[in-house]
Short mmCIF file of C-alpha atoms in Angstrom, two decimals:
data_model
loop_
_atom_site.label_atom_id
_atom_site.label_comp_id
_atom_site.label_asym_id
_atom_site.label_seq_id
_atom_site.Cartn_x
_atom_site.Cartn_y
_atom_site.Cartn_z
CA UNK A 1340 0.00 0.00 0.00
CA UNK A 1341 1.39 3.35 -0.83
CA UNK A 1342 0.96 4.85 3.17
CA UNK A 1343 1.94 8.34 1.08
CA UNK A 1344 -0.19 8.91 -0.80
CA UNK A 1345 -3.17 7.82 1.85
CA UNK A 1346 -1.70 10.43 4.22
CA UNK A 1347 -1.48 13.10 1.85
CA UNK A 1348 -5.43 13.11 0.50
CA UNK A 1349 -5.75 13.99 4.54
CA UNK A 1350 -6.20 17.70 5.20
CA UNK A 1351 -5.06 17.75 9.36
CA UNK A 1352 -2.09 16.02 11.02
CA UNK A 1353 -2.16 12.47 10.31
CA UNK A 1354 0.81 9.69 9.72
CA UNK A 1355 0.77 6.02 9.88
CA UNK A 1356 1.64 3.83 12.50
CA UNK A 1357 3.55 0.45 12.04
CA UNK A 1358 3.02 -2.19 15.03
CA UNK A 1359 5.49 -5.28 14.45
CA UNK A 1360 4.19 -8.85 16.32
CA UNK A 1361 6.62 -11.23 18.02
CA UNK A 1362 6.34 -15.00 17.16
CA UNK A 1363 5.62 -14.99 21.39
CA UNK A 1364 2.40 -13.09 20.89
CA UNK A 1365 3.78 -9.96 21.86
CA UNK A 1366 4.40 -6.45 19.85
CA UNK A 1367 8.12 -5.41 19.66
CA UNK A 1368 8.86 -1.79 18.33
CA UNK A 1369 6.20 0.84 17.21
CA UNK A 1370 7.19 3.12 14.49
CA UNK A 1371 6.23 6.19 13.07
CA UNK A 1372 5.92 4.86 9.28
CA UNK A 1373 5.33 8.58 7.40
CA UNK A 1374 3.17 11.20 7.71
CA UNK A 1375 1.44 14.27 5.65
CA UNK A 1376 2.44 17.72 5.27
CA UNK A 1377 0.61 18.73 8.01
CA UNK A 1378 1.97 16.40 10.23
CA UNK A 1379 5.79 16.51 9.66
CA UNK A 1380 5.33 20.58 10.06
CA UNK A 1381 4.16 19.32 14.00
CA UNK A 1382 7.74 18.09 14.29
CA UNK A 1383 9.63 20.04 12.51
CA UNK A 1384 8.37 23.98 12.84
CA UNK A 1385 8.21 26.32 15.99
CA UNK A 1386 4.40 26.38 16.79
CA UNK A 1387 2.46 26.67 19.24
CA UNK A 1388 1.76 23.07 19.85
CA UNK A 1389 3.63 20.28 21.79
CA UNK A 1390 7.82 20.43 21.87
CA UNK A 1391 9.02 17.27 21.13
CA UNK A 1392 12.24 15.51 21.62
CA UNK A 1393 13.36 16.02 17.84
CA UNK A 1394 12.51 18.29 15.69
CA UNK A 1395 13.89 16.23 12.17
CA UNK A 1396 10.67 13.56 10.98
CA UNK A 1397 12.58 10.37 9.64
CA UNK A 1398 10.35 8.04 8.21
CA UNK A 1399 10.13 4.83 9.85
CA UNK A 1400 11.81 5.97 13.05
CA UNK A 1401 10.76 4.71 16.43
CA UNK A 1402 8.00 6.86 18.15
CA UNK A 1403 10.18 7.08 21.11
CA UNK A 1404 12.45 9.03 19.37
CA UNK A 1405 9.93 12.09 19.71
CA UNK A 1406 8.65 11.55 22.94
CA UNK A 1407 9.22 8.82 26.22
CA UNK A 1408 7.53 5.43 25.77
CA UNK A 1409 4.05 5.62 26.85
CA UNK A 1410 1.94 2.28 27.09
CA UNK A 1411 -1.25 4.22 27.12
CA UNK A 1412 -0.10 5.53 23.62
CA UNK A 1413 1.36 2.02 22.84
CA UNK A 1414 -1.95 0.43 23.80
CA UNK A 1415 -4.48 2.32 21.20
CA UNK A 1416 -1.99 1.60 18.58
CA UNK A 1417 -1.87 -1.80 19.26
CA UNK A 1418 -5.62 -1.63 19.64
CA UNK A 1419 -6.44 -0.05 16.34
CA UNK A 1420 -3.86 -1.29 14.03
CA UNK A 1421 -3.58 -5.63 15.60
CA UNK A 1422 -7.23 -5.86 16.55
CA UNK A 1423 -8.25 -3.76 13.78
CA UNK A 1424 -10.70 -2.04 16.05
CA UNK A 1425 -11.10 1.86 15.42
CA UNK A 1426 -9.85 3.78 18.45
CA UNK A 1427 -11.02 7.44 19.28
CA UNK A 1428 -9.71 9.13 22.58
CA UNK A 1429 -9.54 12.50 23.84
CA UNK A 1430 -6.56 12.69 26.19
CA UNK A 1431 -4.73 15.59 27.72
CA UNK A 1432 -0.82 13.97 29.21
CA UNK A 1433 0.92 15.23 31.39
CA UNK A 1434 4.03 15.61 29.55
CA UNK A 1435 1.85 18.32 27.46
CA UNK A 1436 -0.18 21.25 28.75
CA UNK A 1437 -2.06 20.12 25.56
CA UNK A 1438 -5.18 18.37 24.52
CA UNK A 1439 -5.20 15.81 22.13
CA UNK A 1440 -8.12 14.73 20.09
CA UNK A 1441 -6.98 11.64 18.14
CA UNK A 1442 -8.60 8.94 15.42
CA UNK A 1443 -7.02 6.09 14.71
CA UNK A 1444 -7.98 3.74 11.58
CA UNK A 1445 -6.93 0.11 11.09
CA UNK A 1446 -5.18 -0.51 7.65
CA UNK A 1447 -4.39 -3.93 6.04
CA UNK A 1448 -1.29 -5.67 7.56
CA UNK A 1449 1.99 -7.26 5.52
CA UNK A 1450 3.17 -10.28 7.50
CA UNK A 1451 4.47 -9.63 11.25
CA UNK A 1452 3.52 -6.05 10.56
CA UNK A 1453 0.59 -4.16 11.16
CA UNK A 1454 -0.57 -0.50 10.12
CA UNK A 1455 -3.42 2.05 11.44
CA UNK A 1456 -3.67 5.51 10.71
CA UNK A 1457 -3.27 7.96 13.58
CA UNK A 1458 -4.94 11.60 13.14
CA UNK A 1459 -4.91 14.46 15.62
CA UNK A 1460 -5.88 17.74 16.57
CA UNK A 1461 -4.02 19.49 18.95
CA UNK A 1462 -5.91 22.69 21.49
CA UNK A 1463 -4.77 24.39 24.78
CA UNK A 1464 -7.98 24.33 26.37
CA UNK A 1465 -10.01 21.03 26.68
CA UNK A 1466 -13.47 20.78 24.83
CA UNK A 1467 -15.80 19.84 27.68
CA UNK A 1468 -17.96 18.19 25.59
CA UNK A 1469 -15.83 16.28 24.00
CA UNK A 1470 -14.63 15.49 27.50
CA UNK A 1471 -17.97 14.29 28.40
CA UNK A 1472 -18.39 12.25 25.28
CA UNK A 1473 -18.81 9.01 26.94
CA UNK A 1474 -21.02 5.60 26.27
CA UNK A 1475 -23.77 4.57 27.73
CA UNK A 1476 -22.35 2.11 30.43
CA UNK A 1477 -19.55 4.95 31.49
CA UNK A 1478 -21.32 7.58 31.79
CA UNK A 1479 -23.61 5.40 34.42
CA UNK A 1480 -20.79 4.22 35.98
CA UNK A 1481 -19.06 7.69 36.71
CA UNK A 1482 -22.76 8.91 38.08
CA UNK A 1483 -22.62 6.64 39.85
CA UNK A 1484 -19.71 7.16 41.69
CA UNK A 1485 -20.42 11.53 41.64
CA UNK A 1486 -23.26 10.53 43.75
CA UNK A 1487 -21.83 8.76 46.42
CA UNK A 1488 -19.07 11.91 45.98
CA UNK A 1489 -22.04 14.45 46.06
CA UNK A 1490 -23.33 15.48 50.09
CA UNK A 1491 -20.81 13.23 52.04
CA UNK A 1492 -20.94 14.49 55.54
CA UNK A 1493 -18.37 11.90 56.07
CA UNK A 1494 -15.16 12.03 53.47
CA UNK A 1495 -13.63 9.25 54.61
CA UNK A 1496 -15.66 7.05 54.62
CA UNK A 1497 -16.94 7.72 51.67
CA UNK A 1498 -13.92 7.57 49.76
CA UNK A 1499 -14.10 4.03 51.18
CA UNK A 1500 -17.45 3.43 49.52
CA UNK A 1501 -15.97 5.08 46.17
CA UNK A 1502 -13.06 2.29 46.49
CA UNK A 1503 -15.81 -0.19 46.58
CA UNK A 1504 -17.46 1.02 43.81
CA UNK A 1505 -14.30 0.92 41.40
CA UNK A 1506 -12.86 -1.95 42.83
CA UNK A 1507 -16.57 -3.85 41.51
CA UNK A 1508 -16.05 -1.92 38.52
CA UNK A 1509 -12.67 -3.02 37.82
CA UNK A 1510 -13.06 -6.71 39.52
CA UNK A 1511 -10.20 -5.64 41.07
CA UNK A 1512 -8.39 -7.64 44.26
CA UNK A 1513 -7.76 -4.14 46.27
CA UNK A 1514 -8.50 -0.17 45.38
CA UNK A 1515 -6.77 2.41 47.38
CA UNK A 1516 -6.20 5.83 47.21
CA UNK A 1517 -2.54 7.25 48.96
CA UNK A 1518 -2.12 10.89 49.64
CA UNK A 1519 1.25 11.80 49.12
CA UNK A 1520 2.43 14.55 51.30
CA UNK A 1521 5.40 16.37 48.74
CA UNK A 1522 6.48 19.54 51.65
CA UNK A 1523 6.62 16.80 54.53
CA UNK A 1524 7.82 14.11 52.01
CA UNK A 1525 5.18 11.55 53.41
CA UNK A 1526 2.55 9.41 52.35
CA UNK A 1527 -0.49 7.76 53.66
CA UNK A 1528 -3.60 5.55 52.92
CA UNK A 1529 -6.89 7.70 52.58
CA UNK A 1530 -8.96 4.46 52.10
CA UNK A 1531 -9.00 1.62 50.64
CA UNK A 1532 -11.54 -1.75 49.42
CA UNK A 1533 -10.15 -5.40 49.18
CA UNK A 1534 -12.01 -8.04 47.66
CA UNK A 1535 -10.73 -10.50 51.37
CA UNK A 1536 -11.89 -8.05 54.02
CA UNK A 1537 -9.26 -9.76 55.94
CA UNK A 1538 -6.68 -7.79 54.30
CA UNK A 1539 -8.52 -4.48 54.75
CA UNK A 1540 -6.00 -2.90 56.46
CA UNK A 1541 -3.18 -4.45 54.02
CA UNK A 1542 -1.78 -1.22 52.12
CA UNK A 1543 -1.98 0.68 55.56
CA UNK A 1544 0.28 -2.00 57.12
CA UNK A 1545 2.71 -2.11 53.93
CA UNK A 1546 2.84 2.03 54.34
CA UNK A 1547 3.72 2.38 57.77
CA UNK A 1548 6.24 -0.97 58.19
CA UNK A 1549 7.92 0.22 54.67
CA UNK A 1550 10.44 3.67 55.71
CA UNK A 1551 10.83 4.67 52.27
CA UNK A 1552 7.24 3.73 50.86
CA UNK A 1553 6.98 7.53 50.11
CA UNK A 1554 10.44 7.41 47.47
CA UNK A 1555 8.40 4.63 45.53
CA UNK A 1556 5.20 6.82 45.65
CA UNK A 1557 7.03 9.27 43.80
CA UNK A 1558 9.29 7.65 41.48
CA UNK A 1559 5.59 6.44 40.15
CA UNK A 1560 5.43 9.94 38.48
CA UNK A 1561 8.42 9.10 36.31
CA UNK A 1562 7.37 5.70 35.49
CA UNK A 1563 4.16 6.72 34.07
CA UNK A 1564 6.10 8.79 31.99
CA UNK A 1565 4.24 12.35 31.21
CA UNK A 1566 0.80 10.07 30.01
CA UNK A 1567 -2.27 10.77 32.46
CA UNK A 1568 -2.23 6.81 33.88
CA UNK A 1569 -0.16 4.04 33.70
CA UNK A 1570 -1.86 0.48 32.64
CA UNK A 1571 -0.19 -2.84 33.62
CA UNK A 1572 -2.52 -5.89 31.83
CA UNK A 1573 0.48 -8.39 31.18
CA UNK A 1574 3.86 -9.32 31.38
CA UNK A 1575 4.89 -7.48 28.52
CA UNK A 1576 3.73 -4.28 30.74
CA UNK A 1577 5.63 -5.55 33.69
CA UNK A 1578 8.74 -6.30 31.80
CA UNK A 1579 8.67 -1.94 30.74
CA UNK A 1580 8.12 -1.00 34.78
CA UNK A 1581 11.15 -3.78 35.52
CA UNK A 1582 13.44 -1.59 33.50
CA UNK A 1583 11.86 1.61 34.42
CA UNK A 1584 11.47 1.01 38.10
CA UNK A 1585 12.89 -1.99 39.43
CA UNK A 1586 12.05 -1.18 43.44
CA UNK A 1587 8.73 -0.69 42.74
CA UNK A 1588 8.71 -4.20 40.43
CA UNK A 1589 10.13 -5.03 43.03
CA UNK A 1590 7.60 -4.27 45.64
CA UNK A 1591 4.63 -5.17 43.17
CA UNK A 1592 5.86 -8.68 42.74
CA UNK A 1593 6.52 -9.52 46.61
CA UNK A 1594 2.50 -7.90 47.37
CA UNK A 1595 1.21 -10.76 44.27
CA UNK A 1596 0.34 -7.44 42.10
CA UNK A 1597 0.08 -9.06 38.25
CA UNK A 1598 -2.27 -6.03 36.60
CA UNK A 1599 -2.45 -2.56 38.18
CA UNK A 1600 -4.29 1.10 36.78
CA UNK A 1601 -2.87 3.63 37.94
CA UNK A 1602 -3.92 7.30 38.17
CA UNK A 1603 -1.99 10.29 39.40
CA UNK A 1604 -4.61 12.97 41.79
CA UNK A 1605 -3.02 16.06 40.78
CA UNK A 1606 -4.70 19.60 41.84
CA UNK A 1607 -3.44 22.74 40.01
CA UNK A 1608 -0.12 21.42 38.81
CA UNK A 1609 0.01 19.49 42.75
CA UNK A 1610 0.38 16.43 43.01
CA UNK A 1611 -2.23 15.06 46.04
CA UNK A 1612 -2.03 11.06 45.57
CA UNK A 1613 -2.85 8.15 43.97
CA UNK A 1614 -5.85 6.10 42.89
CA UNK A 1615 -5.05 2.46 42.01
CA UNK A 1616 -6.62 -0.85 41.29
CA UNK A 1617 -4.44 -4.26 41.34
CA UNK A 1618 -5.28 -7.31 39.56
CA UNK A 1619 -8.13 -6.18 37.90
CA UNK A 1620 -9.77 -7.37 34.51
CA UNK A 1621 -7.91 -6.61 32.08
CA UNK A 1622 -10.06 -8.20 29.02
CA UNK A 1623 -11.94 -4.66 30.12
CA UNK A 1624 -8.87 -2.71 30.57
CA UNK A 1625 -10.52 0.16 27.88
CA UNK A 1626 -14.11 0.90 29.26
CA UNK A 1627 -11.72 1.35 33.25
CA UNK A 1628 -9.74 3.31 31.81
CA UNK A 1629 -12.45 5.45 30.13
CA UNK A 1630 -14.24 5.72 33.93
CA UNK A 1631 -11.72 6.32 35.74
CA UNK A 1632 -10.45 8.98 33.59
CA UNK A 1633 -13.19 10.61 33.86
CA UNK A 1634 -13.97 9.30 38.07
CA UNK A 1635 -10.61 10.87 38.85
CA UNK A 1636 -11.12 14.49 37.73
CA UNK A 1637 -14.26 14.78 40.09
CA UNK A 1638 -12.83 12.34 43.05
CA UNK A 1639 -9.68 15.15 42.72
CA UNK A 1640 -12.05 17.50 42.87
CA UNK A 1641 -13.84 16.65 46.33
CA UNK A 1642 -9.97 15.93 47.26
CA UNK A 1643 -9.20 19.37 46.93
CA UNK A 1644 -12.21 20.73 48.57
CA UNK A 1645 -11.74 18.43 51.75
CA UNK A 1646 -7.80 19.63 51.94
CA UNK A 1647 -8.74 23.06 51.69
CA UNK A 1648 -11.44 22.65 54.61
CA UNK A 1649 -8.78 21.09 56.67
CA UNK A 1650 -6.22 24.52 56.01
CA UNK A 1651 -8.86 26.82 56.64
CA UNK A 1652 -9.96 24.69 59.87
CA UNK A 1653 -5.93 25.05 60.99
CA UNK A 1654 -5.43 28.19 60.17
CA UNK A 1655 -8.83 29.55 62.10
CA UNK A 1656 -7.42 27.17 65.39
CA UNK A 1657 -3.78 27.33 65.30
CA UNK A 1658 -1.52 30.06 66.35
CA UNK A 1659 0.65 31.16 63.50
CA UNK A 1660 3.42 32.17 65.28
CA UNK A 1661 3.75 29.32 67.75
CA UNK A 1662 1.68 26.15 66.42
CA UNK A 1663 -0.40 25.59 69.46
CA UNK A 1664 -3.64 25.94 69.14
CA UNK A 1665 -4.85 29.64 69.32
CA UNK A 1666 -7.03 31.23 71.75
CA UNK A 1667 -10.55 30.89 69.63
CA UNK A 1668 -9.76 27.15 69.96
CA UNK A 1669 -9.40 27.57 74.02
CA UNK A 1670 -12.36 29.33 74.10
CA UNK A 1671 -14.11 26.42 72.12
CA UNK A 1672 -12.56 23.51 73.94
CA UNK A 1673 -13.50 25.21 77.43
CA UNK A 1674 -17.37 25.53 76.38
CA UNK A 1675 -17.48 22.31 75.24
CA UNK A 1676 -16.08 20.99 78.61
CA UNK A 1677 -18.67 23.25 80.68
CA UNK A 1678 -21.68 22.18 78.46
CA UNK A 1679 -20.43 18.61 79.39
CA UNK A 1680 -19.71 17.49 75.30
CA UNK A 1681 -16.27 16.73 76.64
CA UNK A 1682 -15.42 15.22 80.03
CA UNK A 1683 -12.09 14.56 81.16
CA UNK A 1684 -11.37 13.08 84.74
CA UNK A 1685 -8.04 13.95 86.59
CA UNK A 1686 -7.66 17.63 85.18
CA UNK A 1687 -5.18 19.52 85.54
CA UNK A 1688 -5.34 22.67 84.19
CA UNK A 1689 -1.95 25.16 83.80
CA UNK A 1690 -1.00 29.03 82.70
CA UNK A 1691 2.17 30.27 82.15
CA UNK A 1692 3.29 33.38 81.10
CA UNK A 1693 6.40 34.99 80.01
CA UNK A 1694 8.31 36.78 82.39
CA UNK A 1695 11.12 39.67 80.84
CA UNK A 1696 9.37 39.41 76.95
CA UNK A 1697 8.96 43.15 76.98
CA UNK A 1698 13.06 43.60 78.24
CA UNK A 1699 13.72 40.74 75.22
CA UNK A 1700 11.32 42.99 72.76
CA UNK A 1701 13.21 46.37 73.65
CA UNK A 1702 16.62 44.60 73.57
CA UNK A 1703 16.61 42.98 71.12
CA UNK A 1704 13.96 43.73 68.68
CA UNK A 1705 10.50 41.65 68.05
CA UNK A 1706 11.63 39.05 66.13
CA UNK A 1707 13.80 38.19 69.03
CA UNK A 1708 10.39 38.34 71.35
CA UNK A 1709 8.94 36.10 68.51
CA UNK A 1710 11.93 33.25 69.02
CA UNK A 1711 11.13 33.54 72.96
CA UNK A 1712 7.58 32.62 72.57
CA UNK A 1713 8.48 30.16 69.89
CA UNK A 1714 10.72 28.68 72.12
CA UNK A 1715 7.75 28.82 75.12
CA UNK A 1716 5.97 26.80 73.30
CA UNK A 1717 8.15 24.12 72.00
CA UNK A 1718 9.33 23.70 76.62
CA UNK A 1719 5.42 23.43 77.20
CA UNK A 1720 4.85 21.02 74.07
CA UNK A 1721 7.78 18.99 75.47
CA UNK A 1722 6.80 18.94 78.84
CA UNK A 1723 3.24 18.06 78.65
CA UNK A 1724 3.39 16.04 74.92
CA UNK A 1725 -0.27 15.00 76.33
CA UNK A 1726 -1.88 17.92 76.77
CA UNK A 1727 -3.83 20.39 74.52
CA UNK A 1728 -1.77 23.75 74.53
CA UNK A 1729 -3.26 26.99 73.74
CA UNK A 1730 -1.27 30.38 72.79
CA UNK A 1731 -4.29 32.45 75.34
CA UNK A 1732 -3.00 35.65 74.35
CA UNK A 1733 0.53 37.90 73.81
CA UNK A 1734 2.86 35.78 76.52
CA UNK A 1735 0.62 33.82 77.92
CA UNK A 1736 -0.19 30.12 77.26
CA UNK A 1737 -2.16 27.92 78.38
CA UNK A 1738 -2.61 23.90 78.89
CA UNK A 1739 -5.48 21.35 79.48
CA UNK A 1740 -4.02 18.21 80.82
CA UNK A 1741 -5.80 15.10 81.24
CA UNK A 1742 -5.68 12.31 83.06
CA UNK A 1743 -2.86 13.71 85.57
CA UNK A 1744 -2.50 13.68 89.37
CA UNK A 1745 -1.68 16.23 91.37
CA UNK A 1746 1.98 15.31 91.99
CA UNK A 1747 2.46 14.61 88.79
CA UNK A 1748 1.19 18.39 87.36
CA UNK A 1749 3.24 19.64 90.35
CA UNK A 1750 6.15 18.08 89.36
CA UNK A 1751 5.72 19.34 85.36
CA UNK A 1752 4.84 23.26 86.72
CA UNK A 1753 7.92 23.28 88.11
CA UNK A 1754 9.68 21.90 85.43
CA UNK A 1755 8.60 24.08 83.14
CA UNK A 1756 9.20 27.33 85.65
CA UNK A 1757 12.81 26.06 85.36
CA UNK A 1758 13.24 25.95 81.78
CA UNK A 1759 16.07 27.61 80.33
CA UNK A 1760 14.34 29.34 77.46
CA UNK A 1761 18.19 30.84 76.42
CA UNK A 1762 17.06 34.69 76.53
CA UNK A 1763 18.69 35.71 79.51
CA UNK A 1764 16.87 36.57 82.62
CA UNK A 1765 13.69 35.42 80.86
CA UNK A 1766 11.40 32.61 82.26
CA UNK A 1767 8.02 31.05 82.95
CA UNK A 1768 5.99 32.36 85.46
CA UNK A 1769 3.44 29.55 86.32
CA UNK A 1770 -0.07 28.58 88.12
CA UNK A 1771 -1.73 25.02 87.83
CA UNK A 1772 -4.57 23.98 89.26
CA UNK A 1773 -5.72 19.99 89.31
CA UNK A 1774 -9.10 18.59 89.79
CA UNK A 1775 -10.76 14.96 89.67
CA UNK A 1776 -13.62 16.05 87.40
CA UNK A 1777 -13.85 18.40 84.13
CA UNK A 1778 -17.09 19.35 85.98
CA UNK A 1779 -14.80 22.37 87.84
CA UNK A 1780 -12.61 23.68 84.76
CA UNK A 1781 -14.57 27.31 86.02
CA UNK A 1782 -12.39 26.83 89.80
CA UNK A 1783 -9.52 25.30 88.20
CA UNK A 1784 -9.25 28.05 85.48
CA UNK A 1785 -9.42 30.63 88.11
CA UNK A 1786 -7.25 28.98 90.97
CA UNK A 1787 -4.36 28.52 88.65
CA UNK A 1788 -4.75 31.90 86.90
CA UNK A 1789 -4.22 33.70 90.23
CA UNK A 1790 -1.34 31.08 91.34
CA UNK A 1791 0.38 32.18 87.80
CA UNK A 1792 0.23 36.39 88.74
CA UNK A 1793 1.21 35.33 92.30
CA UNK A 1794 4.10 33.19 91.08
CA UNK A 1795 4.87 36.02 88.81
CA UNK A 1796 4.87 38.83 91.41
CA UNK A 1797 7.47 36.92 93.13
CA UNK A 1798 9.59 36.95 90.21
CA UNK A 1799 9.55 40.64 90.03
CA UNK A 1800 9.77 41.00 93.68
CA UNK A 1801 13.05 39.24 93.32
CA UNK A 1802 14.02 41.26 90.11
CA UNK A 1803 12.42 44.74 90.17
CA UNK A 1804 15.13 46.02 87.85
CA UNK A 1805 13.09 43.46 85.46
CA UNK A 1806 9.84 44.94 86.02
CA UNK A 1807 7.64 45.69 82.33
#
């Protein structure tokens, strides 16, 4: 077949695709066999499209010569031009801040090798109908899962009915998402469905026994290789994430892992997690993909939203400068022990306040007084690691301490009025106050907020030259 002259009656970029199949049953290289007009301008002219690796079109070069093997890429042009099944996707990789809408045509094959055409057009903003272009049974599916999504008054768990629903969908052994923490450089299991409920609890358990789970959560990003998901159906797949990624073949091998999809949860250019599904059917590897391409951009989406809700929850409860918990939060926690919501036995109850931060401020300027009650904080988070601490206002803190004795919050008040906070002559002055029942956090407040100004008028008795 003359592939020029088929290319060339075609207005837009198109070029044709050779596949060649193994005696084994499985495809070797992918080529790029020619193309049109329109096409080898893509590669080899400055526009506004996608850069890719070279910028020369040789005919019947290997695709990865112009960008990174990508199986997803690999897979519709196995799809279209060995199963002779027309293909028609609208993608947008990562690799590209591009949209891709493609068609790919089967041609006739010659021997071991087999042809399709490939067409695209190429935009910077996605088509949301085209987008939403789905069949029947996706579409369903994806409502589906939106609705469970839609009105949670409990995200957790149900992300863990979500996992359910796509590990049915995929007849999958296990579905998990993992947050992956990229500041912190941690990672963790937001929930998670296994087909034995035994193992419910399995990825959790992998997580925190493995030390460096969170370098194989992100060397994932390379491995998938700039495409929007990474497909493993076979051991053809495997044998590309054995060269790629050894540790995490590795890993994958040891858990029994034989097919895995996996989608990146990205958020404005961040990355937030993963969504996965292992051993799943692959004979249905297209329509999952399809789903969860389009499951992933809402389940981001409620991601995002939940995040955001936590940030604004921490920044309206934590103290900025110190990273106990502000004074709003105190006053919260206090009515919700007086209206009897929260009951705490063996109370103890403790303020301390700064003596000498005005001397440190005048000294030695205010971001000095800002590293004294920095360092306050960290003494009183170190002293009572149990107890809920609370910035109440300028230099004074304050800390709810349960299950205590009296000896015992004796023993810590006076460990913390010794503290060497390294600012000279400056120290804690402190009051505490302990009581068998939450019932009388009024009297304890008040008894240990007059023991603190009585513990600090002795201070300045002892040092008037001191006095603010």
């Amino acid at each position: 077949m003359d592939f020029q002259a088929l290319v060339d009656c075609i207005d837009v970029m198109t070029c044709v695709i050779s596949v060649e199949m193994k005696e084994d049953g499985n495809y070797g290289d992918i080529r790029l066999v020619t193309g049109n007009k329109a096409y080898i301008r893509s590669v080899e002219e400055v526009w506004d499209g996608p850069a890719l690796m070279s910028n020369k079109f040789v005919p019947n070069s290997l695709y990865q010569n112009y960008f990174p093997q990508d199986l997803n890429f690999e897979r519709v042009c196995y799809r279209a031009a060995v199963e002779k099944v027309p293909v028609h996707t609208y993608v947008h990789p990562e690799r590209y801040d591009f949209w891709f809408d493609l068609f790919l045509l089967p041609l006739i094959n010659e021997g071991n090798m087999y042809y399709c055409t490939y067409t695209q057009q190429v935009t910077q903003k996605g088509d949301t109908k085209k987008m939403s272009s789905l069949s029947g049974e996706t579409a369903s599916d994806v409502l589906n899962i939106c609705l469970k999504l839609h009105g949670t008054t409990d995200f957790k768990e149900t992300m863990t009915e979500v996992m359910k629903e796509i590990r049915d969908l995929c007849k999958a052994r296990a579905c998990t998402i993992l947050l992956v923490d990229t500041k912190e450089k941690t990672c963790k299991v937001l929930a998670e469905d296994r087909e034995d409920k035994r193992e419910q609890s399995m990825m959790r358990t992998v997580v925190h026994r493995e030390p460096n789970f969170y370098e194989i959560a992100v060397s994932w990003e390379e491995t998938i290789g700039g495409s929007n998901c990474l497909i493993i159906k076979n051991d053809n797949d495997m044998d590309y994430v054995k060269r790629i990624n050894p540790r995490w073949y590795t890993s994958m091998i040891n858990a029994g892992v034989k097919s895995i999809v996996l989608f990146p949860l990205k958020s404005g250019g961040e990355l937030l997690g993963y969504i996965w599904a292992t051993n799943f059917e692959t004979d249905n590897a297209d329509h999952i993909k399809e789903t969860l391409e389009l499951a992933t951009y809402f389940i981001t989406s409620e991601l995002s939203n939940d995040m955001l809700v936590k940030r604004l929850k921490v920044l309206s409860s934590v103290d900025m400068l110190t990273g106990v918990l502000n004074r709003n939060e105190m006053n919260n926690r206090v009515d919700r022990i007086v209206a009897g919501e929260d009951q705490i036995n063996n109370m103890g109850i403790v303020f301390a306040d700064l003596n000498g931060l005005k001397r440190v401020n005048d000294d030695r300027g205010h971001i000095s007084g800002d590293q004294l009650l920095k360092q306050a904080a960290a003494v009183l988070q170190e002293v009572f690691p149990e107890g809920s601490i609370f910035r109440a206002g300028g230099d004074e803190f304050m800390v709810i301490v349960p299950d205590t004795s009296e000896e015992i919050l004796n023993e810590k008040a006076q460990k913390v009025r010794n503290s060497e906070l390294g600012f000279g002559s400056a120290c804690f002055a402190v009051g505490s106050c302990f009581v068998e029942s939450s019932k009388d956090i009024l009297k304890a407040l008040h008894i240990s907020d007059e023991r603190m100004y009585e513990d600090k008028d002795r201070f300045y008795q002892d040092h008037p030259d001191l006095k603010r």
